[in-house]
Amino acid sequence: MSNIIEKDGRRASHCPGKIKVTDSMSIPWVMRNHAIDRAEKVVFERKSSINTWVPVTWRQFYAEVRELARGLIAMGVQPNDHIAIMSHSRYEFALFDQAVWAVGAQLIPIYETDSTQQARWIIDDAHCRIAIAETRQLHDVLAPILNDVEHFETIHVIEEDAVDKISALGQPECDEEIDRRIDATTADDLATIIYTSGTTGLPKGARLSHRNLLHVAINGPLDDGLSHIIGGYQRSLLALPMAHVFARFICIMSMYSGNVTGFAPDAKNLVTDIQSFKPTYILAVPRIFEKIYNAADAKAGRGLKLKLFRHYAKVAIKYSRALDTPEGPSLQLRAQHRAGDRLVYSTIRNLLGGDLANSISGGAPLGERLGHFFRGIGITVHEGYGLTETSAPTTVNTPDFIRIGSVGPAYPGCYVSIGEDGEILCKGDHVFREYNNNPEATAEAFTEDGWFHTGDLGRIDDDGFVYITGRKKELIVTAGGKNVAPAILEDRLRGHPLVSQVVVVGDQKPFIGALATLDSEMLPGWLRNHGLPEMSAKEAAENPQVLAAIDRAIKRANEAVSRAESIRKFRILPIDFTVANGYMTPSMKLKRAAVLRDFADDIEKIYATD
């Protein structure tokens, strides 16, 4: 359980970790021990061509790791060499990760959505010699870099048998050298460089050590509360990109704790993969939960079925909120909840495999209403918070210590505090030491007494729960001098079925406005359910009924803020913000500066006098 303590003269939320990573520990050292101790236990399941899941034991997996490590040594890979990987989440990503660590080198991830220019920056800055590309298409993204980065030598393609081809180069006598390199790797040695998918400028490479990643991977499953979700014998499906620190941490943690992990590389097949894999927990970003809710709402159709779904959705939310009261749900509410379970909730749970009881959400605020809805139907979403620089988790809600609407108390072994200006600060063995080749950014990232500046604004209540209120650099100051954090309004509005993205505006303006984009996947169903003909997103942006629906959603969102902070006018844009058009990062963060720049005329029209 988290406590409020004094740390370096600061009031901080802290949850003690049960294990201190010693200097001699490293990820390949831990995994080698696990492979011996758990040889016949299943560690992964791989999806076959007929959509069944094939178990892989520790004995099988680690034999492949060693074979691939022998091949890497035969290729001349030396300790501290950097190998780039551009791939979706898949079994081979985990395999390369462990094999590269086993030879003392580091795997440097590149998002599969990155352009050649973005990949060039990472390969050059991290001084990568070799790259692993998932497909021929991704190979072609990287290929031009071979000609203009001198130290970049070759690209191997996973779907063209890269694993077998590299493994075939190895010799059995390399085993002694592999063990020597594993034993020589220490906790403070570099494990990886993960480049932040920054919303402005070039991404910074956070240098994460074996201690950083092991600290969070080991202490989470051993926590009395978290062990119910992520402890041994659970089933986890990884859908987020392994280039993201969140998915990479979960993969390592699941291997350590004895869970079985599967991979869902294509978001379009996520629900199908969940149904067949039957996970007990998943990790996801809030947008996935919004999509699940909105899809269930759209599937209800019109008339009685839609009224039934929305009635019992409200019952689920009310029931979950009542769980947090001393008296709990009333007998009448319990009866309504049981009826809702028969008519609505069980159908949604079955759609998600039937065994899914928990999920971990991060990357952006989930929203209190959505959190209560999912807990009310029997799937608790444990919201957490962290950054690339903190090896993923810094706070998380646990089954025994949860407050929906917060991002939870401090993660085991972590410290969280609030600076004088409201910024969230953190400290602990999970926090990185420096950015790659960027001492200026490193110096700016820490306070004089060693606390990491997260750049996020928040507060900590008396029980140690942390609440995110916005980004420090995104604060809007209206012409009247009112400070407005846009995240509160944006997060609430994104929960509406029609809304894809929202940008709240109003810096140095007389009132707050908003730009919104429509969700093209949800739009056709919404139009049908409201008796409207098919139309494009551009046409819908001017449709009176669509505008009225967004206006009602804005009025509901405004209930969470003061009048001075409320949205007075809005415009719906004819396009959406995506990674492809450059307005979203690969980790699905909005590039606010780019939107404000490119849609300046639309913003001015919000403030034009009639």
Coordinates of C-alpha atoms in Angstrom, one line a residue:
M1 CA 0.0 0.0 0.0
S2 CA 1.2 3.5 -0.8
N3 CA 2.2 5.9 2.0
I4 CA 2.6 9.6 2.1
I5 CA 6.2 10.2 3.3
E6 CA 8.9 12.9 3.3
K7 CA 11.6 12.3 0.7
D8 CA 14.4 14.9 0.3
G9 CA 12.2 17.4 2.0
R10 CA 9.2 16.8 -0.3
R11 CA 5.8 15.2 0.4
A12 CA 5.7 12.1 -1.7
S13 CA 3.6 9.1 -2.5
H14 CA 5.6 5.9 -2.0
C15 CA 5.1 2.2 -2.1
P16 CA 8.0 0.1 -0.9
G17 CA 9.4 -2.5 -3.3
K18 CA 10.0 -6.0 -2.0
I19 CA 13.2 -6.6 -4.0
K20 CA 16.3 -4.4 -4.5
V21 CA 18.0 -5.1 -7.8
T22 CA 21.6 -6.0 -7.0
D23 CA 24.6 -4.8 -9.0
S24 CA 25.3 -8.2 -10.5
M25 CA 21.7 -8.7 -11.8
S26 CA 20.8 -8.2 -15.5
I27 CA 17.9 -9.2 -17.7
P28 CA 19.7 -12.0 -19.5
W29 CA 21.0 -13.4 -16.1
V30 CA 17.4 -13.5 -14.8
M31 CA 16.1 -15.1 -17.9
R32 CA 18.8 -17.8 -18.0
N33 CA 17.9 -18.8 -14.5
H34 CA 14.2 -18.9 -15.3
A35 CA 14.8 -21.0 -18.4
I36 CA 16.5 -23.6 -16.1
D37 CA 14.0 -23.5 -13.3
R38 CA 10.9 -23.4 -15.5
A39 CA 12.0 -25.5 -18.5
E40 CA 8.7 -27.2 -19.1
K41 CA 6.4 -24.3 -18.3
V42 CA 4.8 -22.3 -21.1
V43 CA 6.1 -18.7 -21.5
F44 CA 4.6 -17.7 -24.9
E45 CA 1.8 -18.8 -27.2
R46 CA 2.3 -18.2 -31.0
K47 CA -0.6 -17.8 -33.3
S48 CA -0.7 -20.3 -36.1
S49 CA -1.9 -19.8 -39.7
I50 CA -5.2 -21.3 -38.8
N51 CA -5.7 -18.8 -35.9
T52 CA -5.0 -21.3 -33.1
W53 CA -2.4 -20.7 -30.4
V54 CA 0.6 -22.9 -30.1
P55 CA 2.4 -23.1 -26.7
V56 CA 6.1 -22.4 -26.4
T57 CA 7.9 -23.7 -23.3
W58 CA 10.8 -22.0 -21.6
R59 CA 13.0 -24.9 -22.9
Q60 CA 11.9 -24.2 -26.5
F61 CA 12.2 -20.5 -26.2
Y62 CA 15.6 -20.4 -24.6
A63 CA 17.0 -22.9 -27.1
E64 CA 16.0 -20.5 -29.8
V65 CA 17.5 -17.5 -27.9
R66 CA 20.8 -19.4 -27.6
E67 CA 20.8 -20.4 -31.3
L68 CA 20.1 -16.8 -32.4
A69 CA 22.8 -15.5 -30.0
R70 CA 25.4 -17.9 -31.5
G71 CA 24.5 -16.5 -34.9
L72 CA 24.8 -12.9 -33.7
I73 CA 28.3 -13.7 -32.4
A74 CA 29.2 -15.3 -35.7
M75 CA 28.1 -12.1 -37.4
G76 CA 30.6 -10.2 -35.3
V77 CA 28.1 -8.6 -32.9
Q78 CA 30.2 -7.3 -29.9
P79 CA 29.1 -6.2 -26.4
N80 CA 27.5 -2.7 -26.5
D81 CA 26.7 -2.9 -30.3
H82 CA 23.4 -1.4 -31.2
I83 CA 20.9 -3.3 -33.4
A84 CA 17.7 -1.5 -34.6
I85 CA 14.4 -3.3 -34.9
M86 CA 11.4 -2.1 -36.8
S87 CA 8.5 -4.4 -36.2
H88 CA 5.0 -4.9 -34.8
S89 CA 4.7 -6.7 -31.5
R90 CA 5.4 -10.4 -32.3
Y91 CA 7.2 -13.4 -30.9
E92 CA 10.3 -12.7 -32.9
F93 CA 10.6 -9.3 -31.3
A94 CA 10.9 -10.9 -27.9
L95 CA 13.3 -13.5 -29.3
F96 CA 15.6 -10.9 -30.7
D97 CA 15.4 -8.9 -27.5
Q98 CA 16.6 -11.7 -25.3
A99 CA 19.3 -12.9 -27.8
V100 CA 20.7 -9.5 -28.3
W101 CA 20.9 -9.0 -24.5
A102 CA 22.5 -12.5 -24.2
V103 CA 25.5 -11.3 -26.3
G104 CA 25.8 -8.1 -24.4
A105 CA 24.4 -5.8 -27.1
Q106 CA 21.3 -3.6 -27.1
L107 CA 18.1 -3.7 -29.3
I108 CA 16.9 -0.2 -30.3
P109 CA 13.3 -0.1 -31.3
I110 CA 11.8 2.0 -34.2
Y111 CA 8.1 2.3 -34.6
E112 CA 6.7 0.4 -37.5
T113 CA 4.9 3.6 -38.6
D114 CA 8.1 5.8 -38.7
S115 CA 9.3 7.3 -41.9
T116 CA 12.7 6.9 -43.4
Q117 CA 13.7 10.3 -42.1
Q118 CA 12.6 9.4 -38.5
A119 CA 14.3 6.0 -38.7
R120 CA 17.5 7.6 -40.0
W121 CA 17.6 9.9 -36.9
I122 CA 17.4 6.9 -34.5
I123 CA 19.9 4.7 -36.4
D124 CA 22.4 7.6 -36.6
D125 CA 22.0 8.9 -33.1
A126 CA 22.1 5.4 -31.5
H127 CA 24.9 4.3 -33.9
C128 CA 23.2 1.2 -35.0
R129 CA 25.2 -1.2 -37.1
I130 CA 22.5 -3.7 -38.0
A131 CA 18.7 -3.5 -38.4
I132 CA 15.9 -6.1 -38.1
A133 CA 12.9 -5.3 -40.2
E134 CA 9.7 -7.2 -39.9
T135 CA 8.7 -7.2 -43.6
R136 CA 10.1 -6.4 -47.0
Q137 CA 8.0 -3.2 -46.9
L138 CA 9.7 -2.0 -43.7
H139 CA 13.1 -3.1 -45.1
D140 CA 12.4 -0.7 -47.9
V141 CA 11.8 2.1 -45.4
L142 CA 15.2 1.5 -43.9
A143 CA 17.1 0.7 -47.1
P144 CA 17.9 4.3 -48.2
I145 CA 19.7 4.8 -44.8
L146 CA 22.4 2.2 -45.8
N147 CA 23.7 4.7 -48.4
D148 CA 24.0 7.8 -46.2
V149 CA 24.9 6.5 -42.6
E150 CA 28.4 5.1 -42.7
H151 CA 28.2 2.8 -39.6
F152 CA 24.9 1.3 -40.7
E153 CA 25.8 -2.0 -42.5
T154 CA 22.9 -4.4 -43.1
I155 CA 19.2 -5.2 -42.7
H156 CA 17.6 -8.6 -42.0
V157 CA 13.9 -9.3 -42.6
I158 CA 11.9 -11.4 -40.1
E159 CA 9.4 -12.6 -42.7
E160 CA 12.2 -13.7 -44.9
D161 CA 13.6 -16.2 -42.3
A162 CA 16.0 -13.8 -40.6
V163 CA 15.9 -15.9 -37.4
D164 CA 16.8 -19.1 -39.1
K165 CA 19.4 -17.5 -41.4
I166 CA 21.2 -15.8 -38.5
S167 CA 20.9 -18.9 -36.2
A168 CA 22.4 -21.1 -39.0
L169 CA 25.6 -19.1 -38.8
G170 CA 26.3 -20.0 -35.2
Q171 CA 28.6 -22.6 -33.8
P172 CA 28.1 -24.7 -30.5
E173 CA 31.4 -23.6 -29.1
C174 CA 29.9 -20.0 -28.8
D175 CA 27.9 -21.2 -25.8
E176 CA 30.8 -20.5 -23.4
E177 CA 31.2 -17.0 -24.8
I178 CA 27.4 -16.3 -24.4
D179 CA 27.6 -17.3 -20.7
R180 CA 30.7 -15.2 -20.3
R181 CA 28.9 -12.2 -21.7
I182 CA 25.8 -12.7 -19.6
D183 CA 27.9 -13.0 -16.5
A184 CA 29.8 -9.8 -17.4
T185 CA 26.6 -7.7 -17.8
T186 CA 25.7 -5.7 -14.7
A187 CA 22.6 -3.9 -13.5
D188 CA 23.8 -0.5 -14.5
D189 CA 24.8 -1.5 -18.0
L190 CA 22.7 -0.1 -20.8
A191 CA 19.7 -2.3 -21.7
T192 CA 18.1 -0.3 -24.5
I193 CA 17.6 3.2 -25.9
I194 CA 14.0 4.1 -26.4
Y195 CA 13.2 7.2 -28.4
T196 CA 10.3 9.3 -27.0
S197 CA 7.7 9.8 -29.7
G198 CA 7.9 13.5 -29.0
T199 CA 5.1 15.9 -30.1
T200 CA 7.7 18.6 -31.0
G201 CA 11.2 18.4 -32.4
L202 CA 13.4 15.4 -32.8
P203 CA 12.7 12.5 -30.4
K204 CA 15.1 12.1 -27.4
G205 CA 16.7 8.7 -26.7
A206 CA 16.2 7.6 -23.1
R207 CA 19.0 5.3 -22.0
L208 CA 17.4 2.6 -19.8
S209 CA 19.6 0.3 -17.8
H210 CA 19.0 -3.4 -16.8
R211 CA 18.3 -2.0 -13.2
N212 CA 15.6 0.3 -14.5
L213 CA 13.7 -2.4 -16.3
L214 CA 14.2 -5.1 -13.7
H215 CA 13.1 -2.9 -10.9
V216 CA 9.6 -2.5 -12.3
A217 CA 9.4 -6.0 -13.8
I218 CA 10.2 -7.7 -10.5
N219 CA 8.5 -5.5 -7.9
G220 CA 5.1 -5.3 -9.7
P221 CA 4.3 -9.0 -9.6
L222 CA 5.5 -9.4 -6.0
D223 CA 3.2 -6.6 -4.7
D224 CA 0.4 -8.0 -2.6
G225 CA -2.2 -6.1 -4.7
L226 CA -0.8 -6.3 -8.2
S227 CA 0.0 -10.0 -7.9
H228 CA -3.8 -10.7 -8.4
I229 CA -3.5 -9.1 -11.9
I230 CA 0.0 -9.7 -13.1
G231 CA 1.3 -12.5 -10.8
G232 CA 2.0 -16.0 -12.1
Y233 CA -0.3 -18.1 -14.2
Q234 CA -2.1 -15.2 -15.9
R235 CA -2.6 -14.8 -19.6
S236 CA -1.7 -11.5 -21.3
L237 CA -2.2 -10.4 -24.9
L238 CA 0.2 -7.7 -26.1
A239 CA -1.4 -5.5 -28.7
L240 CA 0.6 -2.3 -28.2
P241 CA 3.8 -1.8 -30.3
M242 CA 6.9 -3.3 -28.6
A243 CA 8.7 -0.1 -29.6
H244 CA 6.7 1.5 -26.8
V245 CA 8.2 1.1 -23.3
F246 CA 4.9 0.1 -21.9
A247 CA 4.6 -3.1 -24.0
R248 CA 8.4 -3.9 -23.6
F249 CA 8.1 -3.7 -19.8
I250 CA 5.0 -5.9 -19.8
C251 CA 6.7 -8.5 -21.9
I252 CA 9.7 -8.7 -19.5
M253 CA 7.5 -8.6 -16.5
S254 CA 5.2 -11.4 -17.8
M255 CA 8.2 -13.6 -18.5
Y256 CA 9.6 -12.9 -15.0
S257 CA 6.3 -13.6 -13.2
G258 CA 5.4 -16.8 -15.0
N259 CA 2.6 -15.6 -17.2
V260 CA 1.8 -16.8 -20.7
T261 CA 2.0 -14.0 -23.3
G262 CA 0.5 -13.8 -26.8
F263 CA 1.0 -11.1 -29.4
A264 CA -1.7 -9.3 -31.4
P265 CA 0.2 -7.2 -34.0
D266 CA -2.9 -6.0 -36.0
A267 CA -5.3 -3.8 -34.1
K268 CA -8.0 -4.6 -36.7
N269 CA -8.0 -8.2 -35.5
L270 CA -7.7 -7.4 -31.8
V271 CA -11.2 -8.5 -30.7
T272 CA -10.8 -11.8 -32.7
D273 CA -7.4 -12.4 -31.1
I274 CA -8.8 -11.7 -27.7
Q275 CA -11.7 -14.1 -28.3
S276 CA -9.3 -16.9 -29.3
F277 CA -6.5 -16.3 -26.9
K278 CA -8.8 -15.6 -23.9
P279 CA -6.5 -13.4 -21.8
T280 CA -7.0 -12.8 -18.1
Y281 CA -5.6 -9.3 -18.5
I282 CA -4.5 -7.0 -21.3
L283 CA -2.8 -3.6 -21.5
A284 CA -4.2 -0.9 -23.6
V285 CA -4.5 2.8 -24.2
P286 CA -7.8 4.5 -23.4
R287 CA -8.8 4.8 -27.0
I288 CA -9.2 1.0 -27.2
F289 CA -11.7 1.1 -24.3
E290 CA -13.5 4.0 -25.9
K291 CA -13.8 2.0 -29.1
I292 CA -15.1 -1.1 -27.2
Y293 CA -17.8 1.0 -25.5
N294 CA -18.8 2.8 -28.6
A295 CA -18.9 -0.4 -30.6
A296 CA -21.3 -1.9 -28.0
D297 CA -23.4 1.2 -28.1
A298 CA -23.6 1.1 -31.9
K299 CA -24.3 -2.6 -32.0
A300 CA -27.3 -2.1 -29.9
G301 CA -28.9 -0.4 -32.9
R302 CA -32.0 1.7 -32.4
G303 CA -35.2 1.7 -30.4
L304 CA -35.7 -0.7 -27.4
K305 CA -32.3 -2.4 -27.7
L306 CA -30.4 0.9 -27.6
K307 CA -32.5 2.1 -24.7
L308 CA -31.8 -1.2 -22.9
F309 CA -28.0 -0.9 -23.4
R310 CA -27.9 2.7 -22.3
H311 CA -30.1 2.1 -19.2
Y312 CA -27.8 -0.8 -18.0
A313 CA -24.7 1.2 -18.9
K314 CA -25.9 3.8 -16.4
V315 CA -26.6 1.0 -13.9
A316 CA -23.1 -0.4 -14.3
I317 CA -21.6 3.1 -13.7
K318 CA -23.9 3.7 -10.7
Y319 CA -23.1 0.2 -9.3
S320 CA -19.3 0.8 -9.6
R321 CA -19.5 4.2 -7.9
A322 CA -21.5 2.6 -5.1
L323 CA -18.7 0.1 -4.5
D324 CA -16.6 3.0 -3.3
T325 CA -19.1 4.1 -0.7
P326 CA -19.1 2.8 2.9
E327 CA -22.6 1.3 2.5
G328 CA -22.0 -0.2 -0.9
P329 CA -24.7 -0.8 -3.6
S330 CA -28.3 -1.0 -2.3
L331 CA -30.3 -4.1 -2.7
Q332 CA -32.3 -2.5 -5.5
L333 CA -29.2 -1.5 -7.3
R334 CA -27.8 -5.1 -6.9
A335 CA -30.9 -6.5 -8.4
Q336 CA -30.7 -4.1 -11.4
H337 CA -27.0 -5.0 -11.8
R338 CA -27.8 -8.8 -11.9
A339 CA -30.4 -8.1 -14.6
G340 CA -27.9 -6.0 -16.5
D341 CA -25.4 -8.9 -16.3
R342 CA -27.9 -11.3 -17.9
L343 CA -29.0 -8.9 -20.6
V344 CA -25.9 -6.8 -21.5
Y345 CA -22.7 -7.2 -19.5
S346 CA -22.1 -11.0 -20.0
T347 CA -22.4 -10.4 -23.8
I348 CA -19.6 -7.8 -23.7
R349 CA -17.4 -10.0 -21.5
N350 CA -17.9 -13.0 -23.9
L351 CA -17.0 -10.7 -26.8
L352 CA -13.7 -10.2 -25.0
G353 CA -12.9 -13.9 -24.5
G354 CA -14.9 -14.6 -21.4
D355 CA -11.9 -14.7 -19.0
L356 CA -10.8 -11.0 -19.1
A357 CA -11.2 -9.6 -15.6
N358 CA -8.6 -6.9 -15.5
S359 CA -6.8 -4.5 -17.8
I360 CA -4.0 -2.0 -17.3
S361 CA -4.5 1.4 -19.1
G362 CA -1.9 4.1 -19.7
G363 CA -0.7 6.7 -22.1
A364 CA -3.6 9.1 -21.5
P365 CA -6.3 9.6 -18.9
L366 CA -9.1 7.0 -19.3
G367 CA -12.0 9.1 -17.9
E368 CA -13.9 8.4 -14.7
R369 CA -17.2 7.5 -16.4
L370 CA -15.6 4.9 -18.7
G371 CA -13.6 3.4 -15.8
H372 CA -16.8 2.9 -13.7
F373 CA -18.6 1.4 -16.7
F374 CA -16.0 -1.3 -17.3
R375 CA -15.7 -2.1 -13.6
G376 CA -19.5 -2.2 -13.4
I377 CA -19.6 -4.9 -16.1
G378 CA -16.9 -7.0 -14.5
I379 CA -13.7 -5.8 -16.2
T380 CA -11.7 -3.6 -13.9
V381 CA -9.4 -1.2 -15.8
H382 CA -6.4 -0.3 -13.6
E383 CA -5.3 3.1 -14.7
G384 CA -1.6 3.8 -14.3
Y385 CA 0.9 6.5 -15.3
G386 CA 4.5 6.6 -16.5
L387 CA 6.8 7.7 -19.2
T388 CA 9.6 6.3 -21.4
E389 CA 12.1 7.8 -18.9
T390 CA 10.5 5.9 -16.0
S391 CA 10.7 2.5 -17.7
A392 CA 6.9 2.7 -18.0
P393 CA 5.1 2.5 -14.6
T394 CA 5.4 5.2 -11.9
T395 CA 1.9 4.9 -10.4
V396 CA -0.9 2.3 -10.8
N397 CA -4.3 1.4 -9.2
T398 CA -4.4 -2.0 -7.7
P399 CA -7.4 -4.3 -6.9
D400 CA -7.0 -3.5 -3.1
F401 CA -6.1 0.2 -3.5
I402 CA -8.1 1.7 -6.4
R403 CA -9.7 5.1 -6.9
I404 CA -11.3 5.5 -10.4
G405 CA -10.4 8.8 -11.9
S406 CA -6.9 8.7 -10.5
V407 CA -3.8 7.0 -12.0
G408 CA -3.3 5.3 -8.7
P409 CA -0.7 5.6 -5.9
A410 CA 3.1 5.1 -6.4
Y411 CA 4.1 1.8 -8.1
P412 CA 6.2 -0.5 -5.9
G413 CA 9.6 0.9 -5.3
C414 CA 8.8 4.4 -6.7
Y415 CA 8.5 7.9 -5.3
V416 CA 6.1 10.5 -6.7
S417 CA 5.9 14.1 -5.6
I418 CA 4.4 17.5 -6.7
G419 CA 6.6 20.5 -7.4
E420 CA 5.8 24.0 -6.3
D421 CA 4.3 24.7 -9.8
G422 CA 2.1 21.6 -9.7
E423 CA 4.4 19.5 -11.8
I424 CA 4.6 15.7 -11.1
L425 CA 8.1 14.7 -10.1
C426 CA 9.4 11.2 -9.6
K427 CA 12.4 9.3 -8.2
G428 CA 13.6 5.7 -7.9
D429 CA 15.6 2.9 -9.5
H430 CA 13.1 2.9 -12.4
V431 CA 14.1 6.4 -13.6
F432 CA 16.6 6.7 -16.4
R433 CA 20.0 8.4 -16.0
E434 CA 20.4 10.3 -19.3
Y435 CA 19.3 11.0 -22.8
N436 CA 21.6 9.7 -25.6
N437 CA 24.1 12.3 -26.8
N438 CA 22.1 15.1 -25.2
P439 CA 23.6 16.4 -22.0
E440 CA 21.6 19.6 -22.2
A441 CA 18.3 17.8 -22.2
T442 CA 19.5 15.5 -19.4
A443 CA 20.4 18.5 -17.2
E444 CA 17.0 20.1 -17.8
A445 CA 15.2 16.8 -17.0
F446 CA 16.2 16.7 -13.3
T447 CA 15.9 19.0 -10.3
E448 CA 19.0 19.9 -8.3
D449 CA 18.2 17.2 -5.8
G450 CA 17.7 14.5 -8.5
W451 CA 13.9 14.3 -9.1
F452 CA 12.8 13.8 -12.7
H453 CA 10.6 16.5 -14.3
T454 CA 7.7 14.6 -16.0
G455 CA 6.2 17.7 -17.6
D456 CA 2.8 16.7 -16.4
L457 CA 0.7 18.6 -13.9
G458 CA -1.2 16.8 -11.1
R459 CA -2.0 16.5 -7.4
I460 CA -1.7 13.8 -4.7
D461 CA -4.5 13.3 -2.2
D462 CA -3.9 12.3 1.4
D463 CA -4.1 8.6 0.6
G464 CA -1.3 8.8 -1.9
F465 CA -3.5 8.7 -5.1
V466 CA -2.1 10.7 -8.0
Y467 CA -4.4 12.7 -10.3
I468 CA -3.2 14.1 -13.7
T469 CA -4.6 17.5 -14.5
G470 CA -2.7 18.4 -17.7
R471 CA 0.6 18.9 -19.5
K472 CA 2.7 21.8 -18.2
K473 CA 3.5 23.0 -21.7
E474 CA -0.1 22.8 -22.8
L475 CA -1.6 25.2 -20.3
I476 CA -3.8 27.7 -22.1
V477 CA -4.0 31.3 -20.7
T478 CA -7.0 33.1 -21.9
A479 CA -7.1 36.9 -22.6
G480 CA -8.8 37.2 -19.2
G481 CA -5.8 35.5 -17.5
K482 CA -7.5 32.2 -16.7
N483 CA -5.2 29.2 -16.7
V484 CA -7.0 26.2 -18.5
A485 CA -5.7 22.7 -18.7
P486 CA -7.2 21.3 -21.9
A487 CA -6.8 17.6 -21.1
I488 CA -9.9 17.5 -18.8
L489 CA -12.3 18.6 -21.6
E490 CA -10.5 16.7 -24.4
D491 CA -10.6 13.4 -22.5
R492 CA -14.3 13.7 -21.7
L493 CA -15.2 14.6 -25.3
R494 CA -13.2 11.7 -26.9
G495 CA -15.6 9.3 -25.1
H496 CA -18.4 10.3 -27.5
P497 CA -19.0 7.8 -30.3
L498 CA -18.7 10.4 -33.0
V499 CA -15.5 12.1 -31.7
S500 CA -12.1 10.9 -32.7
Q501 CA -9.8 13.7 -31.6
V502 CA -10.3 17.1 -29.9
V503 CA -8.0 20.1 -29.5
V504 CA -9.1 22.7 -27.0
V505 CA -7.9 26.2 -28.0
G506 CA -8.0 29.7 -26.5
D507 CA -4.6 30.9 -25.7
Q508 CA -4.8 34.7 -25.4
K509 CA -8.4 34.5 -26.7
P510 CA -11.5 35.8 -25.0
F511 CA -12.9 32.3 -24.4
I512 CA -12.2 28.6 -24.8
G513 CA -13.0 26.9 -28.1
A514 CA -12.4 23.5 -29.6
L515 CA -11.5 21.8 -32.9
A516 CA -12.9 18.3 -33.2
T517 CA -12.6 15.4 -35.7
L518 CA -15.1 12.7 -36.4
D519 CA -14.4 8.9 -35.9
S520 CA -14.8 7.5 -39.4
E521 CA -15.3 3.9 -38.1
M522 CA -18.2 4.9 -35.8
L523 CA -19.8 7.4 -38.1
P524 CA -21.7 5.0 -40.4
G525 CA -23.3 3.2 -37.5
W526 CA -24.2 6.4 -35.7
L527 CA -25.9 7.8 -38.9
R528 CA -27.9 4.6 -39.3
N529 CA -29.0 4.6 -35.7
H530 CA -30.2 8.2 -36.1
G531 CA -32.1 7.6 -39.3
L532 CA -29.6 9.5 -41.4
P533 CA -28.3 8.6 -44.9
E534 CA -24.7 7.6 -45.5
M535 CA -22.3 10.6 -45.8
S536 CA -18.6 11.3 -45.7
A537 CA -16.9 12.8 -42.7
K538 CA -16.7 16.1 -44.6
E539 CA -20.4 16.1 -45.2
A540 CA -21.1 15.0 -41.6
A541 CA -19.0 17.9 -40.3
E542 CA -21.7 20.3 -41.7
N543 CA -24.8 18.2 -40.9
P544 CA -27.2 19.9 -38.4
Q545 CA -27.9 16.7 -36.4
V546 CA -24.2 15.8 -36.1
L547 CA -23.4 19.4 -35.0
A548 CA -26.2 19.2 -32.4
A549 CA -24.9 15.9 -31.1
I550 CA -21.4 17.3 -30.7
D551 CA -22.9 20.4 -29.1
R552 CA -24.7 18.3 -26.5
A553 CA -21.5 16.4 -25.8
I554 CA -19.6 19.6 -25.2
K555 CA -22.3 20.8 -22.8
R556 CA -21.9 17.6 -20.8
A557 CA -18.1 17.9 -20.9
N558 CA -18.4 21.5 -19.6
E559 CA -20.0 20.3 -16.4
A560 CA -16.5 19.2 -15.3
V561 CA -15.1 22.7 -15.4
S562 CA -15.9 26.3 -14.4
R563 CA -17.7 28.6 -16.8
A564 CA -14.4 30.4 -17.5
E565 CA -12.9 27.1 -18.6
S566 CA -15.8 25.8 -20.6
I567 CA -15.9 25.5 -24.4
R568 CA -18.1 28.2 -25.9
K569 CA -17.7 27.5 -29.7
F570 CA -16.3 24.6 -31.8
R571 CA -15.5 23.6 -35.3
I572 CA -15.5 20.1 -36.8
L573 CA -12.6 19.6 -39.2
P574 CA -13.1 17.6 -42.4
I575 CA -10.2 15.3 -41.7
D576 CA -9.0 13.2 -38.8
F577 CA -5.6 13.4 -37.0
T578 CA -3.5 10.3 -37.7
V579 CA 0.0 9.1 -37.5
A580 CA 0.0 8.9 -41.3
N581 CA -0.8 12.6 -41.8
G582 CA 1.7 13.7 -39.1
Y583 CA -0.7 14.9 -36.4
M584 CA -0.3 12.0 -34.0
T585 CA 2.8 10.3 -32.7
P586 CA 3.2 6.5 -33.0
S587 CA 2.2 6.2 -29.4
M588 CA -1.0 8.1 -30.2
K589 CA -0.2 11.4 -28.6
L590 CA -1.5 14.5 -30.4
K591 CA 1.0 16.8 -32.0
R592 CA -0.7 19.9 -30.7
A593 CA 1.7 22.4 -32.1
A594 CA 1.3 21.0 -35.6
V595 CA -2.5 21.2 -35.3
L596 CA -2.4 24.8 -34.0
R597 CA -0.1 25.8 -36.8
D598 CA -1.9 24.1 -39.7
F599 CA -5.4 24.9 -38.6
A600 CA -4.8 28.5 -37.5
D601 CA -7.5 29.7 -40.0
D602 CA -10.1 27.4 -38.5
I603 CA -9.2 28.6 -35.0
E604 CA -9.6 32.2 -36.0
K605 CA -13.0 31.4 -37.4
I606 CA -14.1 30.3 -33.9
Y607 CA -13.3 33.8 -32.7
A608 CA -14.6 35.7 -35.7
T609 CA -17.6 38.0 -34.8
D610 CA -20.8 37.0 -36.5

